[in-house]
XYZ file of C-alpha atoms in Angstrom:
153
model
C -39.259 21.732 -13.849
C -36.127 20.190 -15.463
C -32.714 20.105 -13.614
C -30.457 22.375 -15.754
C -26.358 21.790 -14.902
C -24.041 24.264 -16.666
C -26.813 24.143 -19.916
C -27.253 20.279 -19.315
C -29.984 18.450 -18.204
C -29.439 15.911 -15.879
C -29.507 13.128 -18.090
C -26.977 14.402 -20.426
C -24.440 14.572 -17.745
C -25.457 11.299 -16.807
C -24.527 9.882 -20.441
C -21.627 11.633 -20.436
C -20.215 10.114 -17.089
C -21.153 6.751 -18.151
C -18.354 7.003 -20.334
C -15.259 7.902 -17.054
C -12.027 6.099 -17.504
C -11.098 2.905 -15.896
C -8.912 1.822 -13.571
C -6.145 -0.379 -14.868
C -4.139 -2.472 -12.281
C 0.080 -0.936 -12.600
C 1.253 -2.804 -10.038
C -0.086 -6.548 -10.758
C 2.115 -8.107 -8.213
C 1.780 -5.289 -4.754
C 1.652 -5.602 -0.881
C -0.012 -3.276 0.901
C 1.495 -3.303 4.691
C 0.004 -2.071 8.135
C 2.720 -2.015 10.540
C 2.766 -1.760 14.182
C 4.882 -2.578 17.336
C 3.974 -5.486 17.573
C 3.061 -7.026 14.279
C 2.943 -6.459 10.660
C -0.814 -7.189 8.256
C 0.367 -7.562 4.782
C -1.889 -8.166 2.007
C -1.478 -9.566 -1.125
C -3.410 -9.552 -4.619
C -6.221 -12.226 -3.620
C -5.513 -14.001 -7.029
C -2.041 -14.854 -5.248
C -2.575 -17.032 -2.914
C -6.624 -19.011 -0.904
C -5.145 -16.440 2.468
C -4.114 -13.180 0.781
C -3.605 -11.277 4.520
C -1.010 -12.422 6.874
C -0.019 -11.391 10.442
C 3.609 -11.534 11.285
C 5.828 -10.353 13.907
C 8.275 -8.033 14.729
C 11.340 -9.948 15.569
C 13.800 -10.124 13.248
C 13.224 -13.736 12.069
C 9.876 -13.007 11.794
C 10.719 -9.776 9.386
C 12.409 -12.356 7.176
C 9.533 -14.792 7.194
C 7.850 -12.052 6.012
C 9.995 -10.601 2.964
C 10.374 -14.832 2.158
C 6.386 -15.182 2.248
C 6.219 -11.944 -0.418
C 9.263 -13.255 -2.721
C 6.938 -16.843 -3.009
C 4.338 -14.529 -4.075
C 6.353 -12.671 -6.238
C 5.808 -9.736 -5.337
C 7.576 -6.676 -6.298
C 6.506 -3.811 -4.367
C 4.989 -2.933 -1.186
C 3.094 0.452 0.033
C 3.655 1.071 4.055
C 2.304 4.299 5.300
C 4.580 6.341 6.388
C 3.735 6.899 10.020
C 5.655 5.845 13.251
C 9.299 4.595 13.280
C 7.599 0.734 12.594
C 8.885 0.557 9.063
C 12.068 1.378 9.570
C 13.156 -2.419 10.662
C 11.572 -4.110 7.702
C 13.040 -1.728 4.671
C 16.787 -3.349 4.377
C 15.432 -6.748 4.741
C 12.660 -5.753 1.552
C 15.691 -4.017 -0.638
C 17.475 -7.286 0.451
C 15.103 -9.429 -1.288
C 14.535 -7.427 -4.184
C 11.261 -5.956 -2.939
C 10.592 -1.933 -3.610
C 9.461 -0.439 -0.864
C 7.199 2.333 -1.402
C 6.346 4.580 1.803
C 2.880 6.911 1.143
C 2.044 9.625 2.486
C -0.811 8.274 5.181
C -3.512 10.954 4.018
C -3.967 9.804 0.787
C -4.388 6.439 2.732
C -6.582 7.248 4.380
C -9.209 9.600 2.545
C -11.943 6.782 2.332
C -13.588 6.504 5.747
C -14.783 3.101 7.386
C -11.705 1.504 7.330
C -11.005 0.886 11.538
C -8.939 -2.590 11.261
C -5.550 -3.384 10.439
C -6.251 -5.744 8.381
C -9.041 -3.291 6.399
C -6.066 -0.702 5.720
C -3.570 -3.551 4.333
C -6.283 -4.786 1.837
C -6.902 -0.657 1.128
C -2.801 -0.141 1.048
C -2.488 -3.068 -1.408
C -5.568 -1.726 -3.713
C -4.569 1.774 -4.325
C -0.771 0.663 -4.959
C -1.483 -1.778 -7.523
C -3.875 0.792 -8.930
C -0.846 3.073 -8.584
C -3.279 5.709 -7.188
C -0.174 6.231 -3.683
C 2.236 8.614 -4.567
C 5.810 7.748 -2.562
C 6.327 10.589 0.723
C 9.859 9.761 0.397
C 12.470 7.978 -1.776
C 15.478 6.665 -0.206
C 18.007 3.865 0.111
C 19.644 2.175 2.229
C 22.531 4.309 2.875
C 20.371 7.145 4.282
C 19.719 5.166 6.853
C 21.398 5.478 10.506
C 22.509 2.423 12.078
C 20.481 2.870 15.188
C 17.445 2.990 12.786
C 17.233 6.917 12.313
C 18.082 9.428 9.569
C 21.445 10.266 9.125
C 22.121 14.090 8.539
């Protein structure tokens, strides 16, 4: 018995999926970020640099090491999920340094289970973005921005 697909066999629609686009890297020079209360995982593109995943903190100096560490790097654009208030902190020091900040909607994120570590969903964060497979939850500048850290209305 042959296994007929919408008047295919199998091994026609085989053939035929041999031939599925690429992926194309849009983003050669993205971060992918996991933040926290405490600290911050960034990765980088591992052609970038022999440690492409960082820890850093979440003091201020240490927000600055950070956006420094990505400028050496150069890169351009980070993806942060955009869950908790964690972000918040680290986006004028990123515009300050030139660095888009791109915050995705964590669903999309997350759709690929077996990813449990921080350090697992940077590396994930940083993939998809320079695939340019994240779409941005929200677009904004600095100015929208409260100066206790929330949304101005």
């Amino acid at each position: 018995m042959r296994n007929v697909i919408g008047g295919q066999t199998m091994a026609t629609r085989r053939k035929k999926s041999a031939h599925a686009q690429e992926l194309f890297i849009l983003h050669e020079h993205a971060a992918g970020i996991d933040s926290g209360a405490t600290f911050h995982v960034v990765a980088i593109p591992p052609a970038l640099d022999a440690e492409p995943v960082q820890t850093f903190g979440t003091f201020t100096q240490e927000r600055h090491r950070l956006a420094e560490w990505l400028v050496e790097h150069k890169i351009t654009t980070v993806a942060m999920e955009s869950t908790g208030v964690y972000w918040v902190a680290v986006f004028e020091i990123f515009q300050n340094h030139g660095i888009d900040v791109q915050w995705v909607n964590a669903r999309e994120a997350n759709a690929v289970p077996g990813r449990k570590t921080d350090i697992n969903d940077a590396q994930w964060l940083q993939k998809l973005h320079a695939f340019g497979l994240l779409h941005c939850a929200y677009a904004m500048n600095i100015s929208e921005i409260g100066s206790t850290g929330g949304w101005k209305s």
